[in-house]
Amino acid sequence: MQKNKIALIIGASLLFGITACQPPADKTDPSDATSTSTQTATPPSTQPLIEAKTPKQLTTALVDSSADRLREQLICSKLDDNINAVDHTSKIESLRAVQRQLAACLPAADNAEVLQWLVNYQAMYARFLQSDSSIDDEDFFTVMSNVEQGKSIAVAQLRKISPRARYLIGLIRSNADVSIRYMGANDFEFHHDLSAMADIFTPYLPDDQSEFIQRMAQDNQELFWFDAAIAFSFEELVERAVFWEDFMKRYPQSNFYNDAKALFDTYRYLLFFGSENTQWFDDDLRKFYIPADERLMMQLTERTDSQLAQDVQKLLVFMQQSDDERHQSYPVPDKDENDQKINAWQVTHYQLGQALAISSPWDSVRARNCLHGIICVDETSQ
């Protein structure tokens, strides 16, 4: 009898330790798993331990649970190697195997491990989608155009492109998580669902990191640039700038704060200066091309404790100034940093930069890339 009591006490202690270490149940929903991107594995259950009524049942349940956990530890110890092994020659089954491993390993991982696996997984998917077709390959462009438009492709056409491109197109046709998008200049690339990738990791991240990654997936699903133009609307540009300004206020201690600030600085600059092929104002910076854009800008002035609100207020003052007032307030050098004469368009934009105290985010070396994928990465790792 004494032995039975001791066994039950030990079993109860182990059961408490096991159940206390389980991840929060409300942050993951296996029913959300879809297709290629969210293959799941069921973690070891503690139900047999809870239901054990005799020392023998408890011992058996503990042995089974320990075996499950040892098996899980072995799976996780191989995860990094399996992620790094996936490349442009791998098959979709290798991705699915990694996804099953992640489903088993993420619940027990610490934050640093989750983030590192996220970075590695993102790089893995990029390698997997690489195709050896040249941008100048006319056959590749023709086939990809037909795929994008949902047209049928003749076998003779497929034979003219690389085996890897044929394989990836086959995955698109089989509804795997592979797609294509047109990059401009007769160039296509293979792509995939960033939100599905984010969904693998966000249940195991704190709120700030989860929100950051979900937003990155949303914004970077489509192109940022297209033929030197901003590839989304002015309204969306305003919304993105507002989001990142608010994110910094909500999460000043976030690990992703610096990346959020880099994104805010990018969108803030584009909001006032546009790009080579995207301009919101006339050349003299006197009026907006589109009245709806002006209304959106005016709404920003109503924000409290906002850098954007201050910027718009300064913009409105600048737009009302005469040429003489601008020259007095913001003198312009005769030549630029390349010793070239500054033209009239450059003059007004130089003066606006002085008025707003906004410098181009591209004037300095960009060490981080936040415009692709669901997490910012060092440029050297691309």
CSV table of C-alpha atoms in Angstrom, one decimal:
chain,number,residue,atom,x,y,z
A,1,MET,CA,0.0,0.0,0.0
A,2,GLN,CA,2.8,2.4,0.9
A,3,LYS,CA,4.4,1.7,-2.5
A,4,ASN,CA,1.1,2.5,-4.3
A,5,LYS,CA,0.9,5.8,-2.5
A,6,ILE,CA,4.5,6.7,-3.4
A,7,ALA,CA,3.9,5.8,-7.0
A,8,LEU,CA,0.7,7.9,-7.1
A,9,ILE,CA,2.5,10.9,-5.5
A,10,ILE,CA,5.4,10.7,-8.0
A,11,GLY,CA,2.9,10.3,-10.9
A,12,ALA,CA,0.9,13.3,-9.8
A,13,SER,CA,4.0,15.4,-9.5
A,14,LEU,CA,5.1,14.5,-13.0
A,15,LEU,CA,1.7,15.0,-14.4
A,16,PHE,CA,1.6,18.6,-12.9
A,17,GLY,CA,5.0,19.3,-14.4
A,18,ILE,CA,4.0,18.0,-17.8
A,19,THR,CA,0.7,19.9,-17.9
A,20,ALA,CA,2.2,23.1,-16.6
A,21,CYS,CA,4.7,23.2,-19.5
A,22,GLN,CA,2.1,22.9,-22.2
A,23,PRO,CA,1.6,26.0,-24.4
A,24,PRO,CA,-1.5,28.0,-24.1
A,25,ALA,CA,-4.3,26.3,-25.9
A,26,ASP,CA,-6.1,29.5,-27.0
A,27,LYS,CA,-3.2,30.6,-29.3
A,28,THR,CA,-3.5,27.7,-31.8
A,29,ASP,CA,-6.3,26.1,-33.7
A,30,PRO,CA,-5.4,23.0,-35.7
A,31,SER,CA,-8.5,23.4,-37.8
A,32,ASP,CA,-6.9,26.5,-39.4
A,33,ALA,CA,-4.3,24.3,-41.1
A,34,THR,CA,-4.6,24.5,-44.9
A,35,SER,CA,-2.8,22.9,-47.8
A,36,THR,CA,0.9,22.9,-48.1
A,37,SER,CA,1.7,25.7,-45.7
A,38,THR,CA,0.3,24.4,-42.5
A,39,GLN,CA,0.8,20.6,-42.2
A,40,THR,CA,0.3,19.8,-38.5
A,41,ALA,CA,1.3,17.2,-36.1
A,42,THR,CA,-0.5,16.4,-32.8
A,43,PRO,CA,1.7,16.9,-29.7
A,44,PRO,CA,1.8,14.2,-27.1
A,45,SER,CA,-1.4,14.1,-25.1
A,46,THR,CA,-1.5,14.1,-21.3
A,47,GLN,CA,-5.0,12.6,-21.2
A,48,PRO,CA,-3.8,9.0,-20.4
A,49,LEU,CA,-1.9,10.4,-17.4
A,50,ILE,CA,-5.0,12.3,-16.2
A,51,GLU,CA,-7.2,9.2,-16.6
A,52,ALA,CA,-4.8,6.8,-14.9
A,53,LYS,CA,-6.4,5.2,-11.8
A,54,THR,CA,-3.8,2.7,-10.7
A,55,PRO,CA,0.0,2.7,-10.3
A,56,LYS,CA,0.3,0.4,-13.2
A,57,GLN,CA,-1.8,2.6,-15.5
A,58,LEU,CA,0.1,5.6,-14.4
A,59,THR,CA,3.5,4.0,-15.0
A,60,THR,CA,2.4,2.8,-18.4
A,61,ALA,CA,1.2,6.3,-19.3
A,62,LEU,CA,4.4,8.0,-18.0
A,63,VAL,CA,6.5,5.6,-20.1
A,64,ASP,CA,4.4,6.3,-23.2
A,65,SER,CA,4.6,10.0,-22.6
A,66,SER,CA,8.3,9.9,-22.1
A,67,ALA,CA,8.8,8.0,-25.3
A,68,ASP,CA,6.6,10.5,-27.2
A,69,ARG,CA,8.7,13.4,-25.8
A,70,LEU,CA,12.0,11.7,-26.6
A,71,ARG,CA,10.7,11.2,-30.2
A,72,GLU,CA,9.7,14.8,-30.3
A,73,GLN,CA,13.1,16.0,-29.1
A,74,LEU,CA,14.8,13.9,-31.8
A,75,ILE,CA,12.6,15.4,-34.4
A,76,CYS,CA,13.4,18.9,-33.3
A,77,SER,CA,17.2,18.3,-33.1
A,78,LYS,CA,17.0,17.6,-36.9
A,79,LEU,CA,14.8,20.5,-37.8
A,80,ASP,CA,17.6,23.0,-38.6
A,81,ASP,CA,19.4,20.5,-40.8
A,82,ASN,CA,16.2,19.7,-42.7
A,83,ILE,CA,15.4,23.3,-43.3
A,84,ASN,CA,18.8,24.1,-44.6
A,85,ALA,CA,18.8,21.1,-46.8
A,86,VAL,CA,15.8,22.4,-48.9
A,87,ASP,CA,16.9,24.2,-52.0
A,88,HIS,CA,16.0,24.8,-55.7
A,89,THR,CA,16.3,21.1,-56.4
A,90,SER,CA,13.9,19.9,-53.6
A,91,LYS,CA,10.5,18.5,-54.0
A,92,ILE,CA,7.3,19.7,-52.2
A,93,GLU,CA,7.4,16.7,-49.9
A,94,SER,CA,10.6,18.2,-48.3
A,95,LEU,CA,8.6,21.4,-47.4
A,96,ARG,CA,5.8,19.4,-46.0
A,97,ALA,CA,8.2,17.3,-43.8
A,98,VAL,CA,9.6,20.6,-42.4
A,99,GLN,CA,6.1,21.9,-41.7
A,100,ARG,CA,5.3,18.7,-39.8
A,101,GLN,CA,8.4,19.1,-37.8
A,102,LEU,CA,7.6,22.8,-37.0
A,103,ALA,CA,4.1,21.8,-35.9
A,104,ALA,CA,5.7,19.4,-33.4
A,105,CYS,CA,8.5,21.6,-32.2
A,106,LEU,CA,7.1,25.1,-32.1
A,107,PRO,CA,4.8,24.6,-29.0
A,108,ALA,CA,7.8,23.9,-26.8
A,109,ALA,CA,10.3,26.3,-28.3
A,110,ASP,CA,11.4,29.6,-26.7
A,111,ASN,CA,11.0,32.9,-28.4
A,112,ALA,CA,14.6,33.0,-29.8
A,113,GLU,CA,14.1,29.5,-31.4
A,114,VAL,CA,10.7,30.5,-32.9
A,115,LEU,CA,12.1,33.6,-34.5
A,116,GLN,CA,15.2,31.8,-35.8
A,117,TRP,CA,13.1,29.1,-37.3
A,118,LEU,CA,10.9,31.8,-38.9
A,119,VAL,CA,14.0,33.5,-40.5
A,120,ASN,CA,15.3,30.1,-41.7
A,121,TYR,CA,11.9,28.9,-43.0
A,122,GLN,CA,11.5,32.2,-45.0
A,123,ALA,CA,14.9,31.7,-46.6
A,124,MET,CA,14.1,28.1,-47.2
A,125,TYR,CA,11.0,28.9,-49.2
A,126,ALA,CA,12.8,31.5,-51.2
A,127,ARG,CA,15.4,28.8,-52.2
A,128,PHE,CA,12.7,26.3,-53.0
A,129,LEU,CA,11.0,28.8,-55.5
A,130,GLN,CA,14.2,29.6,-57.3
A,131,SER,CA,14.1,28.9,-61.1
A,132,ASP,CA,17.0,28.8,-63.4
A,133,SER,CA,15.1,30.5,-66.2
A,134,SER,CA,16.6,33.7,-67.5
A,135,ILE,CA,14.8,37.0,-67.5
A,136,ASP,CA,15.6,37.1,-71.2
A,137,ASP,CA,14.1,33.7,-71.9
A,138,GLU,CA,11.2,34.3,-74.3
A,139,ASP,CA,9.9,30.8,-73.9
A,140,PHE,CA,9.8,31.2,-70.1
A,141,PHE,CA,8.0,34.5,-70.4
A,142,THR,CA,5.4,33.0,-72.8
A,143,VAL,CA,4.6,30.0,-70.6
A,144,MET,CA,4.5,32.1,-67.4
A,145,SER,CA,2.1,34.6,-69.1
A,146,ASN,CA,-0.2,31.7,-70.0
A,147,VAL,CA,-0.1,30.4,-66.5
A,148,GLU,CA,-0.9,33.8,-65.1
A,149,GLN,CA,-3.9,34.1,-67.4
A,150,GLY,CA,-5.1,30.6,-66.7
A,151,LYS,CA,-4.5,29.5,-70.3
A,152,SER,CA,-3.7,26.0,-71.4
A,153,ILE,CA,0.0,25.2,-72.1
A,154,ALA,CA,1.1,22.9,-74.9
A,155,VAL,CA,3.5,20.1,-74.0
A,156,ALA,CA,5.9,21.5,-76.7
A,157,GLN,CA,5.9,24.8,-74.9
A,158,LEU,CA,6.7,23.2,-71.5
A,159,ARG,CA,9.6,21.3,-73.0
A,160,LYS,CA,11.3,24.6,-73.9
A,161,ILE,CA,11.6,25.8,-70.3
A,162,SER,CA,13.8,24.4,-67.5
A,163,PRO,CA,12.8,21.2,-65.6
A,164,ARG,CA,12.6,23.3,-62.4
A,165,ALA,CA,10.2,25.8,-63.9
A,166,ARG,CA,8.1,22.9,-65.2
A,167,TYR,CA,8.0,21.4,-61.7
A,168,LEU,CA,6.9,24.6,-60.0
A,169,ILE,CA,4.2,25.2,-62.7
A,170,GLY,CA,3.0,21.7,-61.9
A,171,LEU,CA,2.7,22.7,-58.3
A,172,ILE,CA,0.6,25.7,-59.2
A,173,ARG,CA,-1.7,23.5,-61.2
A,174,SER,CA,-2.1,21.1,-58.3
A,175,ASN,CA,-3.1,24.0,-55.9
A,176,ALA,CA,0.1,23.8,-53.8
A,177,ASP,CA,1.3,26.9,-52.1
A,178,VAL,CA,3.1,28.2,-55.2
A,179,SER,CA,2.0,31.1,-57.4
A,180,ILE,CA,3.5,33.5,-59.9
A,181,ARG,CA,3.5,37.3,-60.1
A,182,TYR,CA,4.6,39.7,-62.9
A,183,MET,CA,7.5,41.9,-61.9
A,184,GLY,CA,7.5,44.2,-65.0
A,185,ALA,CA,10.1,44.3,-67.8
A,186,ASN,CA,9.0,40.9,-69.1
A,187,ASP,CA,10.0,39.2,-65.8
A,188,PHE,CA,8.0,36.8,-63.7
A,189,GLU,CA,8.8,35.2,-60.3
A,190,PHE,CA,7.5,32.3,-58.4
A,191,HIS,CA,5.8,33.3,-55.2
A,192,HIS,CA,3.7,31.9,-52.3
A,193,ASP,CA,1.1,32.8,-49.7
A,194,LEU,CA,2.9,34.9,-47.0
A,195,SER,CA,-0.1,34.9,-44.7
A,196,ALA,CA,-0.1,31.1,-44.7
A,197,MET,CA,3.5,31.1,-43.7
A,198,ALA,CA,2.9,33.6,-40.9
A,199,ASP,CA,0.1,31.5,-39.6
A,200,ILE,CA,2.6,28.7,-38.8
A,201,PHE,CA,4.5,30.9,-36.4
A,202,THR,CA,2.2,33.5,-34.9
A,203,PRO,CA,0.4,31.3,-32.4
A,204,TYR,CA,3.8,30.9,-30.6
A,205,LEU,CA,4.8,34.6,-30.6
A,206,PRO,CA,3.9,37.5,-28.3
A,207,ASP,CA,1.3,40.0,-29.5
A,208,ASP,CA,3.8,42.6,-30.8
A,209,GLN,CA,5.7,40.1,-32.9
A,210,SER,CA,2.6,38.3,-34.1
A,211,GLU,CA,1.1,41.6,-35.2
A,212,PHE,CA,4.3,42.7,-36.9
A,213,ILE,CA,4.6,39.5,-38.9
A,214,GLN,CA,0.9,39.4,-39.9
A,215,ARG,CA,1.2,43.0,-41.2
A,216,MET,CA,4.3,42.2,-43.1
A,217,ALA,CA,2.6,39.2,-44.7
A,218,GLN,CA,-0.3,41.5,-45.7
A,219,ASP,CA,1.8,44.3,-47.1
A,220,ASN,CA,4.5,42.2,-48.9
A,221,GLN,CA,2.1,39.8,-50.6
A,222,GLU,CA,2.0,42.0,-53.6
A,223,LEU,CA,4.8,44.1,-55.2
A,224,PHE,CA,6.1,47.2,-53.6
A,225,TRP,CA,7.7,48.7,-56.8
A,226,PHE,CA,6.6,48.3,-60.4
A,227,ASP,CA,8.6,50.1,-63.1
A,228,ALA,CA,10.0,52.6,-60.6
A,229,ALA,CA,6.5,53.4,-59.5
A,230,ILE,CA,4.8,52.7,-56.1
A,231,ALA,CA,2.7,49.6,-56.8
A,232,PHE,CA,-0.2,50.5,-54.5
A,233,SER,CA,-2.6,53.4,-54.0
A,234,PHE,CA,-2.1,56.6,-52.1
A,235,GLU,CA,-4.8,55.6,-49.7
A,236,GLU,CA,-3.0,52.4,-48.9
A,237,LEU,CA,0.3,54.3,-48.5
A,238,VAL,CA,-1.4,56.6,-45.9
A,239,GLU,CA,-2.8,53.5,-44.1
A,240,ARG,CA,0.6,51.8,-43.9
A,241,ALA,CA,2.3,54.9,-42.6
A,242,VAL,CA,-0.4,55.3,-39.9
A,243,PHE,CA,-0.2,51.6,-39.0
A,244,TRP,CA,3.6,51.7,-38.3
A,245,GLU,CA,3.4,55.0,-36.4
A,246,ASP,CA,0.7,53.5,-34.2
A,247,PHE,CA,2.7,50.2,-33.8
A,248,MET,CA,5.6,52.1,-32.4
A,249,LYS,CA,3.4,53.8,-29.9
A,250,ARG,CA,1.8,50.5,-28.8
A,251,TYR,CA,5.0,48.5,-28.5
A,252,PRO,CA,7.9,50.9,-27.7
A,253,GLN,CA,9.8,47.9,-26.2
A,254,SER,CA,9.2,45.5,-29.0
A,255,ASN,CA,12.2,43.6,-30.5
A,256,PHE,CA,10.9,44.7,-33.8
A,257,TYR,CA,10.7,48.4,-32.9
A,258,ASN,CA,13.7,49.4,-35.1
A,259,ASP,CA,12.3,47.5,-38.1
A,260,ALA,CA,8.9,49.2,-37.5
A,261,LYS,CA,10.6,52.6,-37.5
A,262,ALA,CA,12.5,51.8,-40.7
A,263,LEU,CA,9.1,50.9,-42.3
A,264,PHE,CA,7.5,54.1,-41.0
A,265,ASP,CA,10.4,56.2,-42.3
A,266,THR,CA,10.0,54.6,-45.7
A,267,TYR,CA,6.3,55.2,-46.0
A,268,ARG,CA,6.5,58.7,-44.4
A,269,TYR,CA,9.1,59.7,-47.1
A,270,LEU,CA,7.0,58.2,-50.0
A,271,LEU,CA,3.9,60.0,-48.7
A,272,PHE,CA,5.5,63.4,-49.4
A,273,PHE,CA,8.0,62.7,-52.1
A,274,GLY,CA,6.6,59.8,-54.1
A,275,SER,CA,9.0,58.0,-56.4
A,276,GLU,CA,10.6,58.4,-59.8
A,277,ASN,CA,7.3,57.5,-61.6
A,278,THR,CA,4.8,58.3,-58.8
A,279,GLN,CA,4.1,61.9,-57.8
A,280,TRP,CA,1.2,63.2,-55.7
A,281,PHE,CA,1.7,66.9,-56.3
A,282,ASP,CA,2.3,69.2,-59.3
A,283,ASP,CA,5.9,70.2,-60.1
A,284,ASP,CA,5.7,73.4,-58.1
A,285,LEU,CA,4.2,71.7,-55.1
A,286,ARG,CA,1.2,73.9,-55.1
A,287,LYS,CA,-1.6,71.4,-55.3
A,288,PHE,CA,-2.5,67.7,-55.4
A,289,TYR,CA,-3.1,66.0,-58.6
A,290,ILE,CA,-6.1,64.1,-57.1
A,291,PRO,CA,-8.5,65.9,-54.7
A,292,ALA,CA,-9.2,62.6,-52.9
A,293,ASP,CA,-5.5,62.4,-52.0
A,294,GLU,CA,-5.6,65.9,-50.5
A,295,ARG,CA,-8.6,64.9,-48.3
A,296,LEU,CA,-6.7,61.9,-47.0
A,297,MET,CA,-3.8,64.2,-46.1
A,298,MET,CA,-6.0,66.6,-44.4
A,299,GLN,CA,-7.4,63.8,-42.2
A,300,LEU,CA,-3.9,63.1,-40.9
A,301,THR,CA,-3.8,66.6,-39.3
A,302,GLU,CA,-6.5,65.4,-36.9
A,303,ARG,CA,-4.2,62.8,-35.4
A,304,THR,CA,-2.9,63.5,-31.9
A,305,ASP,CA,0.7,63.1,-30.8
A,306,SER,CA,1.6,62.3,-34.4
A,307,GLN,CA,4.7,63.0,-36.5
A,308,LEU,CA,2.6,62.6,-39.6
A,309,ALA,CA,0.1,65.3,-38.4
A,310,GLN,CA,3.0,67.7,-37.9
A,311,ASP,CA,4.5,66.9,-41.3
A,312,VAL,CA,1.2,67.5,-43.1
A,313,GLN,CA,0.8,70.9,-41.3
A,314,LYS,CA,4.2,71.9,-42.4
A,315,LEU,CA,3.4,70.7,-46.0
A,316,LEU,CA,0.3,72.9,-46.1
A,317,VAL,CA,2.3,75.9,-45.0
A,318,PHE,CA,5.0,75.2,-47.6
A,319,MET,CA,2.4,74.8,-50.4
A,320,GLN,CA,1.1,78.3,-49.6
A,321,GLN,CA,4.5,80.0,-49.7
A,322,SER,CA,5.6,82.1,-52.6
A,323,ASP,CA,8.9,81.3,-54.5
A,324,ASP,CA,10.6,84.2,-52.7
A,325,GLU,CA,9.5,83.0,-49.3
A,326,ARG,CA,10.7,79.5,-50.0
A,327,HIS,CA,14.1,80.7,-51.2
A,328,GLN,CA,14.5,82.9,-48.1
A,329,SER,CA,13.5,80.1,-45.7
A,330,TYR,CA,15.2,77.3,-47.5
A,331,PRO,CA,18.2,78.4,-49.6
A,332,VAL,CA,19.2,76.0,-52.3
A,333,PRO,CA,22.9,75.3,-53.4
A,334,ASP,CA,23.8,75.8,-57.0
A,335,LYS,CA,24.9,72.2,-57.5
A,336,ASP,CA,24.0,68.9,-56.0
A,337,GLU,CA,26.4,66.4,-54.3
A,338,ASN,CA,27.4,65.2,-57.7
A,339,ASP,CA,28.4,68.7,-58.8
A,340,GLN,CA,25.5,68.8,-61.2
A,341,LYS,CA,23.3,71.9,-61.6
A,342,ILE,CA,20.0,71.6,-59.7
A,343,ASN,CA,16.9,72.0,-61.9
A,344,ALA,CA,13.6,73.6,-61.0
A,345,TRP,CA,11.9,70.3,-60.0
A,346,GLN,CA,14.9,69.4,-57.8
A,347,VAL,CA,14.8,72.9,-56.2
A,348,THR,CA,11.2,72.6,-54.9
A,349,HIS,CA,11.7,69.0,-53.6
A,350,TYR,CA,15.0,70.0,-51.9
A,351,GLN,CA,13.2,72.8,-50.2
A,352,LEU,CA,10.3,70.6,-49.1
A,353,GLY,CA,12.9,68.2,-47.6
A,354,GLN,CA,14.3,71.1,-45.6
A,355,ALA,CA,10.8,72.2,-44.6
A,356,LEU,CA,9.8,68.8,-43.4
A,357,ALA,CA,13.3,67.7,-42.1
A,358,ILE,CA,12.8,64.4,-43.9
A,359,SER,CA,15.7,62.7,-45.6
A,360,SER,CA,15.4,59.9,-48.0
A,361,PRO,CA,15.7,56.4,-46.4
A,362,TRP,CA,17.8,55.5,-49.5
A,363,ASP,CA,20.5,58.2,-48.7
A,364,SER,CA,22.1,55.9,-46.2
A,365,VAL,CA,23.2,52.3,-46.5
A,366,ARG,CA,20.2,50.0,-46.0
A,367,ALA,CA,21.3,47.2,-43.8
A,368,ARG,CA,17.8,45.6,-43.5
A,369,ASN,CA,15.3,44.5,-46.1
A,370,CYS,CA,11.7,44.8,-44.9
A,371,LEU,CA,9.9,44.9,-48.2
A,372,HIS,CA,9.9,41.2,-48.9
A,373,GLY,CA,8.7,38.3,-46.8
A,374,ILE,CA,7.2,38.3,-43.3
A,375,ILE,CA,10.2,39.4,-41.3
A,376,CYS,CA,13.0,41.9,-42.0
A,377,VAL,CA,16.4,40.3,-42.8
A,378,ASP,CA,19.9,41.6,-43.2
A,379,GLU,CA,20.7,42.5,-46.8
A,380,THR,CA,23.8,40.3,-46.7
A,381,SER,CA,21.6,37.3,-46.0
A,382,GLN,CA,19.5,37.7,-49.1
